[in-house]
XYZ file of C-alpha atoms in Angstrom:
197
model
C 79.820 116.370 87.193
C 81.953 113.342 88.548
C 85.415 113.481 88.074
C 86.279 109.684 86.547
C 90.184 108.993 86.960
C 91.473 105.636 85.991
C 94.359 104.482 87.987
C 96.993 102.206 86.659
C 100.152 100.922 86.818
C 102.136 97.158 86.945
C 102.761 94.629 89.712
C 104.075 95.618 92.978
C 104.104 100.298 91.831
C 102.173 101.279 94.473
C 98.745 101.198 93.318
C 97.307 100.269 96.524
C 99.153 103.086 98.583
C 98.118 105.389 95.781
C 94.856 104.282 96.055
C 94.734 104.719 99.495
C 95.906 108.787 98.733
C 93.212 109.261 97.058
C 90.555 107.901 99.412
C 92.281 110.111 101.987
C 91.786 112.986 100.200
C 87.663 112.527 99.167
C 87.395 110.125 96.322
C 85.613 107.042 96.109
C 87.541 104.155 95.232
C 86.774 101.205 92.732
C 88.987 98.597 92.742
C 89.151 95.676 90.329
C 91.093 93.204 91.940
C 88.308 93.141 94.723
C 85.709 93.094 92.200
C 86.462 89.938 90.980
C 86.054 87.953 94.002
C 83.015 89.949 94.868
C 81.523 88.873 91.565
C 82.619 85.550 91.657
C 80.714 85.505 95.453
C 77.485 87.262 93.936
C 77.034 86.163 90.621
C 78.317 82.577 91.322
C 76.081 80.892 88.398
C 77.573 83.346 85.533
C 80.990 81.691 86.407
C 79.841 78.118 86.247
C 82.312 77.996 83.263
C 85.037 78.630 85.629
C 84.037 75.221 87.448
C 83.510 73.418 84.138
C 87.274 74.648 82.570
C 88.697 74.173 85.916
C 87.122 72.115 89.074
C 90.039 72.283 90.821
C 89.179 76.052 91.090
C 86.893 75.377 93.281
C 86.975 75.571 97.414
C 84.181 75.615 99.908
C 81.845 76.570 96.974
C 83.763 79.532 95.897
C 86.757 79.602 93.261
C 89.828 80.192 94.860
C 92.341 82.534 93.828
C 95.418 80.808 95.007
C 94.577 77.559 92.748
C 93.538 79.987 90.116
C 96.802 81.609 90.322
C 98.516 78.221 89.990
C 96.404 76.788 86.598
C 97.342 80.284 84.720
C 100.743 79.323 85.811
C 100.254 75.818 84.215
C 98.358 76.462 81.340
C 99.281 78.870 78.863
C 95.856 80.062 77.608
C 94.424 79.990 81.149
C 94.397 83.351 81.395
C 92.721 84.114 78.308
C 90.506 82.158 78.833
C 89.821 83.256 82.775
C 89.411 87.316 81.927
C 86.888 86.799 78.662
C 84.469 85.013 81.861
C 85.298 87.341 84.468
C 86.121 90.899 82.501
C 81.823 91.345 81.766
C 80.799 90.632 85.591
C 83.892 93.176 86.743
C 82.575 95.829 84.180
C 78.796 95.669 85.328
C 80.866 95.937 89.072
C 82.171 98.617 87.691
C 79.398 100.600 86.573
C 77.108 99.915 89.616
C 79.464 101.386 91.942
C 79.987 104.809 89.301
C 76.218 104.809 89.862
C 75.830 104.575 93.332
C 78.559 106.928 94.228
C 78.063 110.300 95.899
C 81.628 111.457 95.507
C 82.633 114.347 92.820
C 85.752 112.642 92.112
C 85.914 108.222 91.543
C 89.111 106.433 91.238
C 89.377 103.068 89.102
C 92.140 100.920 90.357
C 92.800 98.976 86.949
C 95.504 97.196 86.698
C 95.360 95.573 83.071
C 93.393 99.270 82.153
C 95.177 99.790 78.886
C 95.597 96.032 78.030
C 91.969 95.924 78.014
C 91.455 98.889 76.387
C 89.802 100.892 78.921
C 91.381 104.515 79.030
C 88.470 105.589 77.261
C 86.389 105.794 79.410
C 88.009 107.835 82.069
C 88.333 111.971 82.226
C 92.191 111.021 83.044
C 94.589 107.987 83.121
C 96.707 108.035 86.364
C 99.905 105.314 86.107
C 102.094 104.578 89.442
C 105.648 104.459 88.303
C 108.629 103.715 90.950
C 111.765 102.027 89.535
C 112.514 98.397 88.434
C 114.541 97.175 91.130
C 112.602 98.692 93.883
C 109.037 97.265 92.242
C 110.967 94.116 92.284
C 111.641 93.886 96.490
C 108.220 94.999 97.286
C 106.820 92.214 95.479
C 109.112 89.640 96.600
C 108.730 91.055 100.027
C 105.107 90.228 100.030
C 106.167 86.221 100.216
C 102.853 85.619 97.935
C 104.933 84.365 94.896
C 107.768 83.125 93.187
C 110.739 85.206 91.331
C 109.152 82.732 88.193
C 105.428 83.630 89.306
C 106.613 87.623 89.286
C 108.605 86.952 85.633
C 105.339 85.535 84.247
C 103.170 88.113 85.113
C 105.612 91.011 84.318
C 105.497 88.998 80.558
C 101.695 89.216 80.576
C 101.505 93.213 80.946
C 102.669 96.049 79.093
C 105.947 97.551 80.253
C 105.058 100.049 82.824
C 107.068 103.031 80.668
C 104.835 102.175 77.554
C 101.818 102.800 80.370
C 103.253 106.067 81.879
C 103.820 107.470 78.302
C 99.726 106.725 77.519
C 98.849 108.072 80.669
C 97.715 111.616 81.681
C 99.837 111.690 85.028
C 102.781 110.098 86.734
C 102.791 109.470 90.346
C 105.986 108.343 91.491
C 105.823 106.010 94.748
C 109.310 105.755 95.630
C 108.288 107.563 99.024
C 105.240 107.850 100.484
C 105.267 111.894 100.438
C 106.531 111.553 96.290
C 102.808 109.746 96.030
C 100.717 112.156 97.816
C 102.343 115.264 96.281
C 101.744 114.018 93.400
C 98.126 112.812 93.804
C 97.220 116.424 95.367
C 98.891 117.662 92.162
C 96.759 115.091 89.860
C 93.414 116.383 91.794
C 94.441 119.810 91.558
C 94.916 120.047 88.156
C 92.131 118.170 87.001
C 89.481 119.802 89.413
C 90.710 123.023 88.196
C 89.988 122.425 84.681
C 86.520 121.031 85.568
C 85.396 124.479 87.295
C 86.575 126.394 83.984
C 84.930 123.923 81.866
C-alpha cells in the first residue's frame, strides 16, 4: 500500500527543503505550487475565466504569476475568486500523479492543505514549523516581495501553530540536520506502523 503524507506548513518554513528530504530519502513528490502553472499550461481552455476576470493576467498566451500576484494584492476577493478556478484542475493534478506513481511512500506539498480542507485525505499531516522571526528573513531574503506583500499573505493563512497542533508531525527547519532528523523520524514511524498493520 502507498504511504500518502501531506506536507504543510506557511510562507517561507521550509517546505521546499523539507520536500527536498523526502525525495532524498525515496518518496515521490507532488507539489502544488507547480501544479498550478502546469495546469494553467495544459488545460489552458478550463481557465479561460481567468482571462475573462482578469486580461491583464495574461502574457505570451499564458497567465502570469507575477501579475496574478499583483491583482490579489489589489483586489480583495481576487483570491477567492482565483482558487475556486484553479483548486479542481490542481486536484485532478493531484490525483494523476498518486496514480502514476511507483513509489511506496508520496509526499503532497500543500500549502493552503488545511484551509482547503484536505487532511483527509492523507495517512498523515506533516507541518514545517521554524520560528517567526527566522520565517520572516528567509522570505524577505528571497527579494520576490514586499514586507506588505508577506503581511497579506501571512493574513490569508492559518497561523502556522494552529497547523502544527492539527498535524500528525512537526519538522522543525531551523537547521538543515533538525529537518532531516526529523523527516527520517516521520518515515520511520509511519512505515513502521504500516508493516504491523
Amino acid at each position: 500500500m502507498t504511504l500518502k503524507i501531506g506536507l504543510t506548513g506557511s510562507i517561507g518554513m521550509g517546505k521546499s527543503t523539507t520536500s527536498k528530504i523526502f525525495k532524498d530519502l525515496g518518496c515521490d513528490v507532488w507539489d502544488a505550487d507547480a501544479a498550478v502553472p502546469r495546469s494553467a499550461q495544459t488545460v489552458r481552455e478550463k481557465l479561460a475565466p481567468i482571462q475573462d476576470l482578469w486580461p491583464q493576467a495574461i502574457s505570451d498566451g499564458a497567465v502570469s504569476r507575477d501579475r496574478l500576484k499583483d491583482i490579489i494584492s489589489a483586489e480583495s476577493d481576487a483570491l477567492a475568486k482565483l482558487e475556486k478556478i484553479v483548486h479542481p484542475l490542481v486536484r485532478q493534478d493531484r490525483a494523476d500523479f498518486a496514480a502514476h506513481s511507483k513509489a511506496d511512500c508520496i509526499v503532497f506539498d500543500i500549502p493552503l492543505l488545511f484551509e482547503t480542507n484536505s487532511e483527509g485525505e492523507f495517512d498523515a499531516v506533516v507541518c514545517v514549523d521554524v520560528n517567526p522571526t527566522l520565517q520572516r528573513e528567509r522570505v524577505m531574503a528571497r527579494g520576490t516581495m514586499t514586507e506588505a506583500q508577506f503581511e497579506q499573505i501571512l493574513s490569508k493563512q492559518m497561523p502556522n501553530d494552529e497547523k502544527v497542533r492539527r498535524s500528525d508531525f512537526r519538522v522543525r527547519t531551523d537547521t538543515l540536520e533538525m529537518a532531516e532528523n526529523d523527516v527520517k523520524t516521520v518515515l520511520e514511524t509511519l512505515k513502521s506502523g504500516s508493516d504491523n498493520a
